[in-house]
CSV table of C-alpha atoms and ligand atoms in Angstrom, one decimal:
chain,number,residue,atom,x,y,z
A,1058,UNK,CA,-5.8,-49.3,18.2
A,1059,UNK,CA,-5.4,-49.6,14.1
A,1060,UNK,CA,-7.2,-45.7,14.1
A,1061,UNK,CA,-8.4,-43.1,15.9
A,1062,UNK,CA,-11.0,-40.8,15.6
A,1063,UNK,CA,-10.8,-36.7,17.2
A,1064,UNK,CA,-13.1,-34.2,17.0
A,1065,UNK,CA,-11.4,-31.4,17.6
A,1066,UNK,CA,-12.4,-27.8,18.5
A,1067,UNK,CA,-10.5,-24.4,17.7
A,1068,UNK,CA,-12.0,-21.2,18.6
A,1069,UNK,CA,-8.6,-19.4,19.6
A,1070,UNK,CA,-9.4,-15.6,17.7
A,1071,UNK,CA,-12.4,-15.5,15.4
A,1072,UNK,CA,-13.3,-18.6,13.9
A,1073,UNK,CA,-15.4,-20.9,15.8
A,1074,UNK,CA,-14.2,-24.1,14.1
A,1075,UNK,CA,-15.0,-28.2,14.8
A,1076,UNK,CA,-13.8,-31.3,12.7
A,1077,UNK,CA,-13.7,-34.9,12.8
A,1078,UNK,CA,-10.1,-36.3,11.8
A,1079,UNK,CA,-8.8,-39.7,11.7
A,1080,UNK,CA,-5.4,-41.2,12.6
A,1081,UNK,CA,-5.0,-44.9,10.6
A,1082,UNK,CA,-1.9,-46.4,11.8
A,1083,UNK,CA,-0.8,-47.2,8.2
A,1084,UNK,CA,-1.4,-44.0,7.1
A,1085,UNK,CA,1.5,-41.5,8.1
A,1086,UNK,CA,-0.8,-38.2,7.3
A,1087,UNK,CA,-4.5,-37.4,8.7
A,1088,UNK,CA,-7.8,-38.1,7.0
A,1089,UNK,CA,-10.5,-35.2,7.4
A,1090,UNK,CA,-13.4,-36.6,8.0
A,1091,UNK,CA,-15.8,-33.8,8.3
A,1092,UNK,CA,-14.6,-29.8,8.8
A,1093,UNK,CA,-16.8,-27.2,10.1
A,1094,UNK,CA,-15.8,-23.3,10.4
A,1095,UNK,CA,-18.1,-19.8,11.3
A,1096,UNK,CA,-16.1,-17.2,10.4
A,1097,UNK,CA,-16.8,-14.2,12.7
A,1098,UNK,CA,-14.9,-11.6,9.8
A,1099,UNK,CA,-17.8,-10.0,8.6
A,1100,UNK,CA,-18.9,-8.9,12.4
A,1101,UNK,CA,-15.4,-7.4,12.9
A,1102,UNK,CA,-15.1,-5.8,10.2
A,1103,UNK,CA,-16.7,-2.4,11.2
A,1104,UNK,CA,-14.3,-2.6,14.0
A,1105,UNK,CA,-11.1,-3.2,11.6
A,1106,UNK,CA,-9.8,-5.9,13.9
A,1107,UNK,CA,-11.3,-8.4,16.4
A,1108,UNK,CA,-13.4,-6.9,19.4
A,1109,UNK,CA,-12.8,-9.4,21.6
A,1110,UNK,CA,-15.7,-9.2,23.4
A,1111,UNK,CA,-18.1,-9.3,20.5
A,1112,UNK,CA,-16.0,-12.2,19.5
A,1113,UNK,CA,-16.5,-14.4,22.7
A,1114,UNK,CA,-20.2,-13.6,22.4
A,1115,UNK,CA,-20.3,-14.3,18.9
A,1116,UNK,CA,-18.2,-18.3,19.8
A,1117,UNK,CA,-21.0,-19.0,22.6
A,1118,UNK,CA,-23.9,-18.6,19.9
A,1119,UNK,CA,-21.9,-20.8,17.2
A,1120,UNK,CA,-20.4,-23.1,19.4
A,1121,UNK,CA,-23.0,-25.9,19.5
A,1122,UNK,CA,-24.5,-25.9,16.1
A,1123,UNK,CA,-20.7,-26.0,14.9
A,1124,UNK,CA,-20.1,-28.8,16.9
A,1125,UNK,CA,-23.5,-30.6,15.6
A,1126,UNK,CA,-22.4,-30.3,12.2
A,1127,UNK,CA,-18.9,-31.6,12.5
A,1128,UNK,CA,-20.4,-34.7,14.1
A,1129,UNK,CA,-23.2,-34.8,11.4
A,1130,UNK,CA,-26.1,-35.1,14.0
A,1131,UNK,CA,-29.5,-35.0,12.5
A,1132,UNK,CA,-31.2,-32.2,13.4
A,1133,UNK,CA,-33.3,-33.8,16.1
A,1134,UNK,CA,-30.3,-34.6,18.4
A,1135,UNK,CA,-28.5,-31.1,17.9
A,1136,UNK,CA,-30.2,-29.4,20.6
A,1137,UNK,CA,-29.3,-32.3,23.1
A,1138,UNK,CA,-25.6,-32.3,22.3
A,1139,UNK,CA,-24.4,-32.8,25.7
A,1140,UNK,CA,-26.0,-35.7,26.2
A,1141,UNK,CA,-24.5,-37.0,23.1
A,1142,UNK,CA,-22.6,-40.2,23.4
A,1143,UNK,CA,-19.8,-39.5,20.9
A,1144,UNK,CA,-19.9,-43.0,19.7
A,1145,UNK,CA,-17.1,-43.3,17.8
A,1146,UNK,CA,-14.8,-40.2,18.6
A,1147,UNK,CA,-11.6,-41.9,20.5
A,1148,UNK,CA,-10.7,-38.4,21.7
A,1149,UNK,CA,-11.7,-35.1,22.1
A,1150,UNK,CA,-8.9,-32.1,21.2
A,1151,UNK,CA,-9.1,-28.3,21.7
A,1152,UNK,CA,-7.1,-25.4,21.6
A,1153,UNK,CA,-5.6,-23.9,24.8
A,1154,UNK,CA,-3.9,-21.1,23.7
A,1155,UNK,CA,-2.3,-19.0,22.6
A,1156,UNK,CA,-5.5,-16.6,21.8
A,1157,UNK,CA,-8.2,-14.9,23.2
A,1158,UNK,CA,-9.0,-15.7,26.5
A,1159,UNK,CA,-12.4,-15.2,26.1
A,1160,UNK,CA,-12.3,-16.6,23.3
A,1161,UNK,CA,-10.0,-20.1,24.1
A,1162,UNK,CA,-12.5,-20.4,27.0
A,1163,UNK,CA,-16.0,-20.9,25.1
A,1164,UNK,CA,-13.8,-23.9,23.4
A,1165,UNK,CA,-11.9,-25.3,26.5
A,1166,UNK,CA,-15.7,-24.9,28.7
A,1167,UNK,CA,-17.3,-26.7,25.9
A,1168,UNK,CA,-14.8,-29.6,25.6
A,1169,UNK,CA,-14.4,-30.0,29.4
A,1170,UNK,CA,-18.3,-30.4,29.4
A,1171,UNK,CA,-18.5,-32.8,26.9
A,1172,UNK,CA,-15.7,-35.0,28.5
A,1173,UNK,CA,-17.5,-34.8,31.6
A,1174,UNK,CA,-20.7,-36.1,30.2
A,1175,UNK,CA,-18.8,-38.8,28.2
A,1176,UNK,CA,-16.2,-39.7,29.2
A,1177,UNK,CA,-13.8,-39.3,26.1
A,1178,UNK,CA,-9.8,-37.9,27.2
A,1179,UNK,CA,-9.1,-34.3,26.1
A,1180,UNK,CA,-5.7,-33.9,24.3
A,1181,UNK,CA,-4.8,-29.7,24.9
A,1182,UNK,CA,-3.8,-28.4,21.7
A,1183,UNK,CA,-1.6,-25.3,21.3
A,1184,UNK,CA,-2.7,-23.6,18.2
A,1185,UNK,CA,0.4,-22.7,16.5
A,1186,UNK,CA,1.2,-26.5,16.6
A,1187,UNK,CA,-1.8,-27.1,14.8
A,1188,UNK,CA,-0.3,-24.3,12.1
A,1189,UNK,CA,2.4,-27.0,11.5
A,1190,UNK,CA,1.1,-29.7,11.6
A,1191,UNK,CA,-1.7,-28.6,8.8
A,1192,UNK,CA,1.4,-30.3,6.8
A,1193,UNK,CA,0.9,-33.2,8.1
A,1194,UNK,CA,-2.9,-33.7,6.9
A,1195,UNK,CA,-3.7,-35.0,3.8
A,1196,UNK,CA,-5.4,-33.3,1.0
A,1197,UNK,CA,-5.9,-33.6,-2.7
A,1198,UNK,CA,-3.6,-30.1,-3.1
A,1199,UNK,CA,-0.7,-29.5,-4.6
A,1200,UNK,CA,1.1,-26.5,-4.9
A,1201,UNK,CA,3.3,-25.6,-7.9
A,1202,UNK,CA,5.2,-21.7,-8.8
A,1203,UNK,CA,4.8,-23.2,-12.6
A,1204,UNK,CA,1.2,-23.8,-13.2
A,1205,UNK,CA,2.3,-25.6,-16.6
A,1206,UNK,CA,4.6,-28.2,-14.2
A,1207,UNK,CA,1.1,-28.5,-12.1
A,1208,UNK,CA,-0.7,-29.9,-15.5
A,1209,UNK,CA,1.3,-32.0,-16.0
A,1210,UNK,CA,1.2,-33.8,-12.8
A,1211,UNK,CA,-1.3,-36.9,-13.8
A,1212,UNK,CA,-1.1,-38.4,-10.5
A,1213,UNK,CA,-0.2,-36.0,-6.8
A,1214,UNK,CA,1.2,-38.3,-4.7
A,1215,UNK,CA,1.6,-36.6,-1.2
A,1216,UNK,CA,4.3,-37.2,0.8
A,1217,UNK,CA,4.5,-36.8,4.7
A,1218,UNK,CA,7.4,-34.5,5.9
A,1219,UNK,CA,10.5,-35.7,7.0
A,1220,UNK,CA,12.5,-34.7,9.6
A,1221,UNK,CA,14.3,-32.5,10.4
A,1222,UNK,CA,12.4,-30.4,9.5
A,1223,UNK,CA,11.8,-26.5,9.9
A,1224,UNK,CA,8.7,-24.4,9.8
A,1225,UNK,CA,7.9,-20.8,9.0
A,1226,UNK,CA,4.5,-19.7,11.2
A,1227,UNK,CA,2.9,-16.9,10.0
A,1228,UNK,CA,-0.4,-15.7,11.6
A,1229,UNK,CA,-2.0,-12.8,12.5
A,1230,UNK,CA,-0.5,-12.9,16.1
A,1231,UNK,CA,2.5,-14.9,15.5
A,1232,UNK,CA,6.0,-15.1,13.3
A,1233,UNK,CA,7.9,-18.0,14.2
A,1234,UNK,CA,10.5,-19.9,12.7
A,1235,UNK,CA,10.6,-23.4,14.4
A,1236,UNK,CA,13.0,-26.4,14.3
A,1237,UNK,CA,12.1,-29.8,14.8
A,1238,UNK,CA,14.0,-33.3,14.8
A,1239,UNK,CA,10.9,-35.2,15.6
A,1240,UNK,CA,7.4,-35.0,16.3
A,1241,UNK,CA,6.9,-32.6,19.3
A,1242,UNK,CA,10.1,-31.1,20.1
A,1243,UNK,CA,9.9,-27.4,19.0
A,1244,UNK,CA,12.9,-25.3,19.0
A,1245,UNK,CA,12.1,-21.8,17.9
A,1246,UNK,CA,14.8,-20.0,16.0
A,1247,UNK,CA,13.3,-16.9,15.2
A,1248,UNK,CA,10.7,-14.6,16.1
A,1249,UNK,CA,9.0,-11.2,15.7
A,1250,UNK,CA,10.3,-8.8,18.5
A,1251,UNK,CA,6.8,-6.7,17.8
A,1252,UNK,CA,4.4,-7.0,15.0
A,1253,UNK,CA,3.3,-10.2,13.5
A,1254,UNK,CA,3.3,-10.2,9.7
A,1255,UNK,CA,-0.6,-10.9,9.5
A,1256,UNK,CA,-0.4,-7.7,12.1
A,1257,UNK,CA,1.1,-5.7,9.5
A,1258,UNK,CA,-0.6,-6.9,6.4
A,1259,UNK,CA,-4.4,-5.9,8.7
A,1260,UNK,CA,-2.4,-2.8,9.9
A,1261,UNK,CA,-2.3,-0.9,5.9
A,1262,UNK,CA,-5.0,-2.2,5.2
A,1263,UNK,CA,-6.8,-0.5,7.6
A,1264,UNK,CA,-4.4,2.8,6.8
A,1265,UNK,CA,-5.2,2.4,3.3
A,1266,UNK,CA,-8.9,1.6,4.1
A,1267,UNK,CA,-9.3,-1.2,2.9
A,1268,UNK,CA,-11.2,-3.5,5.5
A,1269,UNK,CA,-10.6,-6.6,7.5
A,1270,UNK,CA,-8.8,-9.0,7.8
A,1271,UNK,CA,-6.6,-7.1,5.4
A,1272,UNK,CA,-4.2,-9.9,4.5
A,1273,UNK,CA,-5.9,-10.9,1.1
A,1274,UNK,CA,-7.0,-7.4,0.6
A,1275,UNK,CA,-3.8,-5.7,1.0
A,1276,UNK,CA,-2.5,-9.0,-1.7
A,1277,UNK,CA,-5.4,-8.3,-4.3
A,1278,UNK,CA,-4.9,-4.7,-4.3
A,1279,UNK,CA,-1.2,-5.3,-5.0
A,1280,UNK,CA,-1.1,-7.0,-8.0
A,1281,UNK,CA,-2.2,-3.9,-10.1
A,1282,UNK,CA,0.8,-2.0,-7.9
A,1283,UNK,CA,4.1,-1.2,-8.4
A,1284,UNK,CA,6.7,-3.6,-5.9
A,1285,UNK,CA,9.3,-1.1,-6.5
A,1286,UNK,CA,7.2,2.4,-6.0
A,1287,UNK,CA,8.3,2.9,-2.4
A,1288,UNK,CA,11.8,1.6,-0.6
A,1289,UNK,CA,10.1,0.1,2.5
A,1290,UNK,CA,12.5,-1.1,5.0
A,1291,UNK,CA,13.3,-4.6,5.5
A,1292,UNK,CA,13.0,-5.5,8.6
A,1293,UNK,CA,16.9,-6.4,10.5
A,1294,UNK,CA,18.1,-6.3,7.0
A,1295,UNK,CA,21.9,-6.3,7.7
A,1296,UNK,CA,21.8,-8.3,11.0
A,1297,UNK,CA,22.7,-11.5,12.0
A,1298,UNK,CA,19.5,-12.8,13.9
A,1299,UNK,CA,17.3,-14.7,12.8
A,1300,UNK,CA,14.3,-12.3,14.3
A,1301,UNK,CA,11.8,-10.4,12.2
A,1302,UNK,CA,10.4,-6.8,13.0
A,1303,UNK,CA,7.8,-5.4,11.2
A,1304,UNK,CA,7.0,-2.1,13.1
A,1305,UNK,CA,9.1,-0.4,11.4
A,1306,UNK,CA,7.5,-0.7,8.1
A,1307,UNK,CA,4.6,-0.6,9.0
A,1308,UNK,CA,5.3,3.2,10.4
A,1309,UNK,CA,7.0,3.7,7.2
A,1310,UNK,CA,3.6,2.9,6.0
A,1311,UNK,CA,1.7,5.2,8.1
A,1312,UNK,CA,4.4,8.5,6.8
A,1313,UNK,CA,4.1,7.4,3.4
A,1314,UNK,CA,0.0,7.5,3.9
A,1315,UNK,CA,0.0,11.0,5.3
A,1316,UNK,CA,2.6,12.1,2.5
A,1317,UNK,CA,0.7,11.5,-0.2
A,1318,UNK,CA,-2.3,14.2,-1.7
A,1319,UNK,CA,-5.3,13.0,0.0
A,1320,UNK,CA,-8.0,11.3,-0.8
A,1321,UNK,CA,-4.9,9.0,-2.1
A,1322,UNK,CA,-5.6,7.3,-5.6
A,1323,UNK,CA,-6.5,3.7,-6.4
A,1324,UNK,CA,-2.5,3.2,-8.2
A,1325,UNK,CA,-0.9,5.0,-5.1
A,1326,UNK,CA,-2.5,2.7,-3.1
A,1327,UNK,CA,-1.7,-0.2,-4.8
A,1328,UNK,CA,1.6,1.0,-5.1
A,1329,UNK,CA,1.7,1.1,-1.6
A,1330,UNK,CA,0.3,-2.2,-0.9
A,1331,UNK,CA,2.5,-4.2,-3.4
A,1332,UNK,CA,5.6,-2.3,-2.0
A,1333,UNK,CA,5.1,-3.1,1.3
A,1334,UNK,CA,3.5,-6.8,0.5
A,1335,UNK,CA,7.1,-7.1,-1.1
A,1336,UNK,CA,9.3,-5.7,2.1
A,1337,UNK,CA,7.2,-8.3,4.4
A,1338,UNK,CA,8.2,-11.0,1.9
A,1339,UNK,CA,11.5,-10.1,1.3
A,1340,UNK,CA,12.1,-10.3,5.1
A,1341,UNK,CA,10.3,-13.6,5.9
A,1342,UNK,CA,12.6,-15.1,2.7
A,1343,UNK,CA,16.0,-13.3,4.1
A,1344,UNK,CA,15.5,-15.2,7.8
A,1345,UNK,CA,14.7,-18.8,5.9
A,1346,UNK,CA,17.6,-18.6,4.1
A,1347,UNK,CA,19.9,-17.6,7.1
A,1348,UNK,CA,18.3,-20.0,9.0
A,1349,UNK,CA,18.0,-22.9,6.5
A,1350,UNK,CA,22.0,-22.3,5.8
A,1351,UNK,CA,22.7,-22.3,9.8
A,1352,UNK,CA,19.9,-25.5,10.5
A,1353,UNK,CA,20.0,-27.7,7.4
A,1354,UNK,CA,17.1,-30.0,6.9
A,1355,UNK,CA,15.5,-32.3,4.6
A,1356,UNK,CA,11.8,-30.1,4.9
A,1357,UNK,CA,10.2,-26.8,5.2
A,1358,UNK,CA,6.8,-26.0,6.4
A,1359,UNK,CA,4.5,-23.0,5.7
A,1360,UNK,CA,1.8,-22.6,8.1
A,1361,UNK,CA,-0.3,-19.7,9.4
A,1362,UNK,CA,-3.0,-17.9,8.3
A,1363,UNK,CA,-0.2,-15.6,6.1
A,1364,UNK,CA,0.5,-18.8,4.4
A,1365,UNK,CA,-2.4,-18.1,1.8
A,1366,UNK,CA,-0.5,-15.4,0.1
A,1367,UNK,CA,0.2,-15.9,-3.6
A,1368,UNK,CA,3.1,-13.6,-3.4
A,1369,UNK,CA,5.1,-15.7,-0.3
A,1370,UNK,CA,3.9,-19.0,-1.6
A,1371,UNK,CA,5.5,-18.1,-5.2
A,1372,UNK,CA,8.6,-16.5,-3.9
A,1373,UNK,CA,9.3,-19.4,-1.3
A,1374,UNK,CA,9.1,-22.3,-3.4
A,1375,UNK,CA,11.1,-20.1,-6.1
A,1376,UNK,CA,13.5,-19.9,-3.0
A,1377,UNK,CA,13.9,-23.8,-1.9
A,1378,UNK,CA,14.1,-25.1,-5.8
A,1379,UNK,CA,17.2,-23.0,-6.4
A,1380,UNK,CA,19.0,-23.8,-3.3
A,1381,UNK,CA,22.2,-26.4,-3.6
A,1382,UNK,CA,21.1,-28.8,-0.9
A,1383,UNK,CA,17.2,-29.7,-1.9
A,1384,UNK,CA,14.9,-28.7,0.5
A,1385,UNK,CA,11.3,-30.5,0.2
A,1386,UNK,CA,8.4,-27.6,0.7
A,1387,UNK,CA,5.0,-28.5,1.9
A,1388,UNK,CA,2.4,-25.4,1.9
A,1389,UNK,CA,-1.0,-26.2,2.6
A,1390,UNK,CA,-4.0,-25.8,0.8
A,1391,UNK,CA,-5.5,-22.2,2.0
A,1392,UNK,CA,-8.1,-24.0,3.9
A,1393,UNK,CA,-5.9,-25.3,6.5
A,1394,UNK,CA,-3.8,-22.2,6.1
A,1395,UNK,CA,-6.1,-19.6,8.3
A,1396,UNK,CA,-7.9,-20.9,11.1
A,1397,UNK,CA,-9.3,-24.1,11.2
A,1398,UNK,CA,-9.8,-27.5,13.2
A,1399,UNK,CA,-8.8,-29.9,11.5
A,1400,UNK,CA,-4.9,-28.9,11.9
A,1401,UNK,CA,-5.8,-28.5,15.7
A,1402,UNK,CA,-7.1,-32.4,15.5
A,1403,UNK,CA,-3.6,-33.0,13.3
A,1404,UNK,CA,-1.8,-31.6,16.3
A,1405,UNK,CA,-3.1,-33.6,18.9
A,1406,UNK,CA,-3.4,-37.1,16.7
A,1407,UNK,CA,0.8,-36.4,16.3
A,1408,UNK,CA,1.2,-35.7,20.3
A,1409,UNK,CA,2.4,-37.6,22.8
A,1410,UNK,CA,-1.5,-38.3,24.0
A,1411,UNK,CA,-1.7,-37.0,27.4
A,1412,UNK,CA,-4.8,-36.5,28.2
A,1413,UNK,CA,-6.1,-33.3,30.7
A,1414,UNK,CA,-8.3,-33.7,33.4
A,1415,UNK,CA,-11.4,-31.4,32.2
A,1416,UNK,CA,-11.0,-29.6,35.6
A,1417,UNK,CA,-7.6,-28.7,34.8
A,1418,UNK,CA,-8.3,-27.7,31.0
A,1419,UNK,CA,-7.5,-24.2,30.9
A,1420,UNK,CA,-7.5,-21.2,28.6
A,1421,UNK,CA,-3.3,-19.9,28.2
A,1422,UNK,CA,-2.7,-16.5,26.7
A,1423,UNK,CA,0.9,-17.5,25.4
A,1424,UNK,CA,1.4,-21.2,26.4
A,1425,UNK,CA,5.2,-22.3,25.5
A,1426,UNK,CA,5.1,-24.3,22.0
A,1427,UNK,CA,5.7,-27.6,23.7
B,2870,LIG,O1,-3.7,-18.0,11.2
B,2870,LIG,P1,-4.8,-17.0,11.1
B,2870,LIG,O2,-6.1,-17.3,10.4
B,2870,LIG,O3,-5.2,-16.5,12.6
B,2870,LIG,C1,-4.2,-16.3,13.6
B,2870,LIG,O4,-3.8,-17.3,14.2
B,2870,LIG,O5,-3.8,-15.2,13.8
B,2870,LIG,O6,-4.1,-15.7,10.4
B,2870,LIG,C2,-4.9,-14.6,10.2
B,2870,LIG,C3,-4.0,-13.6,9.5
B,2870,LIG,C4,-4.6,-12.2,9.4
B,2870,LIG,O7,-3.7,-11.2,9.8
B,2870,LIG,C5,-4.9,-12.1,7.9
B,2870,LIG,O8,-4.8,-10.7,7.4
B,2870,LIG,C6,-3.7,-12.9,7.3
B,2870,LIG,O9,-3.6,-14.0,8.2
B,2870,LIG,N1,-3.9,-13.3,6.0
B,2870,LIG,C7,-3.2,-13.0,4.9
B,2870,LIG,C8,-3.7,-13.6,3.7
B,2870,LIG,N2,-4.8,-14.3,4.2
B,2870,LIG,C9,-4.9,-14.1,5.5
B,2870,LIG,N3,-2.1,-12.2,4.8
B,2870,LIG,C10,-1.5,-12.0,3.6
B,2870,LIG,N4,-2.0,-12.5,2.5
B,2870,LIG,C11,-3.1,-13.3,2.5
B,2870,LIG,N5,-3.6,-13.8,1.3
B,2871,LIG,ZN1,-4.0,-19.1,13.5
């Protein structure tokens, strides 16, 4: 086969996502073809966080007219989408976990149904695969610290990672830093023993009251703040491991919060926001560096819906560019940073192409990164 065509499916939290992608054999990176997402943010909002019930609900009435759209049915065939023949998707991919189970199960139902009725192989994705291998689709982005050096780029000319290669996942569930010498062998070198920094970032937000998801809200508020206001604690600061921990600052947070004269100001707040925004960086930076000195490589990844912060994006690549031994970095454009399918399609065009029975396609809470 000179190419092959996915349409992949990602409904793993709150998004209920579909997208075609294509694999040319001469191409090292994936081609979007088409990219479909209904966020579910709005409906949470009230909530502060994703009420997983609500959520599921919420996939099962999106599911099919997401679907429709990603494979660019006219409108007279959408209702009949079963039925569809999937003429020229190769294969079908979808998340498995890890997620929501109700959630991971109005995709995984779906997909197994649409195998059955056509016959197409289903390649099981884990989602925070997908968040690396967002790196490995190709887009018209690039990112630069300098926006002066970005100008002056007449021509981007993307390159596909190279291994090794190592990968900093940050999501709302997840913090992981991962290792990889080739396509599909994950060796995790780090990891959050309790919060994940997306956790945190929705966490003040909500203690601030600011609304959900707080990531870019918590961000906004802190550029009119003060990064210096408040000593936050840096997460196993003065320890060796490569782990993060963010529950600590995030109850240092919570004291600071209850501290303050109430109602708190709009520049306390801020203060607040860009001193913590800061600690959470500062900590994510301290374990790349440790672990890029212990695991050298010729690439990092940023991945993860966490990904889309200015303030990590700007202190990262300031980071690599003044380390000794060059380190490539690829960040994604903020599209394929929080949740999306076309990184889950990514994933499964760059795996080993096993395909699951759809009787056996299951919905995994915390699947192994395999
Ligand atoms: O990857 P993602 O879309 O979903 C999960 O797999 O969890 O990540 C969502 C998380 C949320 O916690 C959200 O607050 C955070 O990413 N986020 C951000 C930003 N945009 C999204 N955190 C900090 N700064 C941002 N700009
Ligand atoms: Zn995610």
């Amino acid at each position: 086969m000179s190419s092959m065509k996915i349409l992949a499916i990602e409904t793993s939290c709150d998004e209920t996502a579909a997208a075609v992608v294509e694999k040319v054999d001469s191409d090292p990176l994936v081609l979007i073809q088409t990219a479909v997402v209904a966020s579910q943010a709005k409906l949470h909002e009230k909530y502060g966080g994703v009420y997983p019930e609500v959520a599921s609900r919420e996939h099962i009435r999106q599911i099919l007219p997401v679907i429709a759209e990603a494979l660019e049915l006219p409108l007279t065939e959408r209702d009949r989408l079963p039925l569809f023949q999937l003429k020229d998707i190769d294969y079908l991919a979808v998340t498995v976990g890890p997620g929501l189970i109700g959630s991971l199960l109005v995709g995984t139902n779906s997909v197994a149904a649409m195998s059955v009725s056509t016959g197409k192989p289903i390649i099981s994705v884990n989602h925070l695969a997908g968040h690396i291998y967002a790196n490995f689709i190709r887009h018209n982005y690039t990112y630069s610290a300098e926006p002066q050096l970005k100008s002056s780029l007449t021509e981007y000319v993307q390159l596909p990672p190279q291994f090794p290669l190592m990968s900093l996942i940050v999501s709302g569930g997840h913090t992981l830093l991962v290792y990889m010498k080739e396509h599909y062998s994950f060796e995790i070198i780090g990891q959050t023993r309790d919060d994940a920094a997306g956790e945190a970032f929705d966490k003040v937000a909500k203690l601030l009251g600011l609304g959900y998801p707080g990531g870019p809200l918590v961000s906004k508020l802190a550029i009119t703040g003060d990064r210096f206001a408040y000593d936050f604690p840096i997460g196993f600061e003065h320890q060796e491991t490569l782990d993060f921990s963010f529950s600590g600052l995030k109850t240092a947070v919570l004291r600071v919060v209850q501290q303050e004269k109430q109602p708190i100001d709009t520049q306390t707040k801020a203060n607040i926001a860009a001193s913590f925004e800061r600690a959470v960086i500062e900590a994510l930076l301290l374990k790349t560096s440790h672990a890029l000195n212990a695991r050298p490589v010729n690439d990092f990844l940023l991945g993860g819906g966490v990904a889309s912060n200015t303030y990590l994006r700007q202190r990262l690549s300031t980071l690599l560019a003044h380390r000794v031994l060059s380190v490539n970095l690829h960040i994604p454009p903020i599209s394929l940073c929080t949740d999306n399918a076309q990184v889950i399609g990514a994933a499964a065009a760059f795996s080993p192409m096993v395909a699951t029975p759809p009787e056996e396609l299951n919905a995994i809470v915390r699947p192994v990164l395999q």
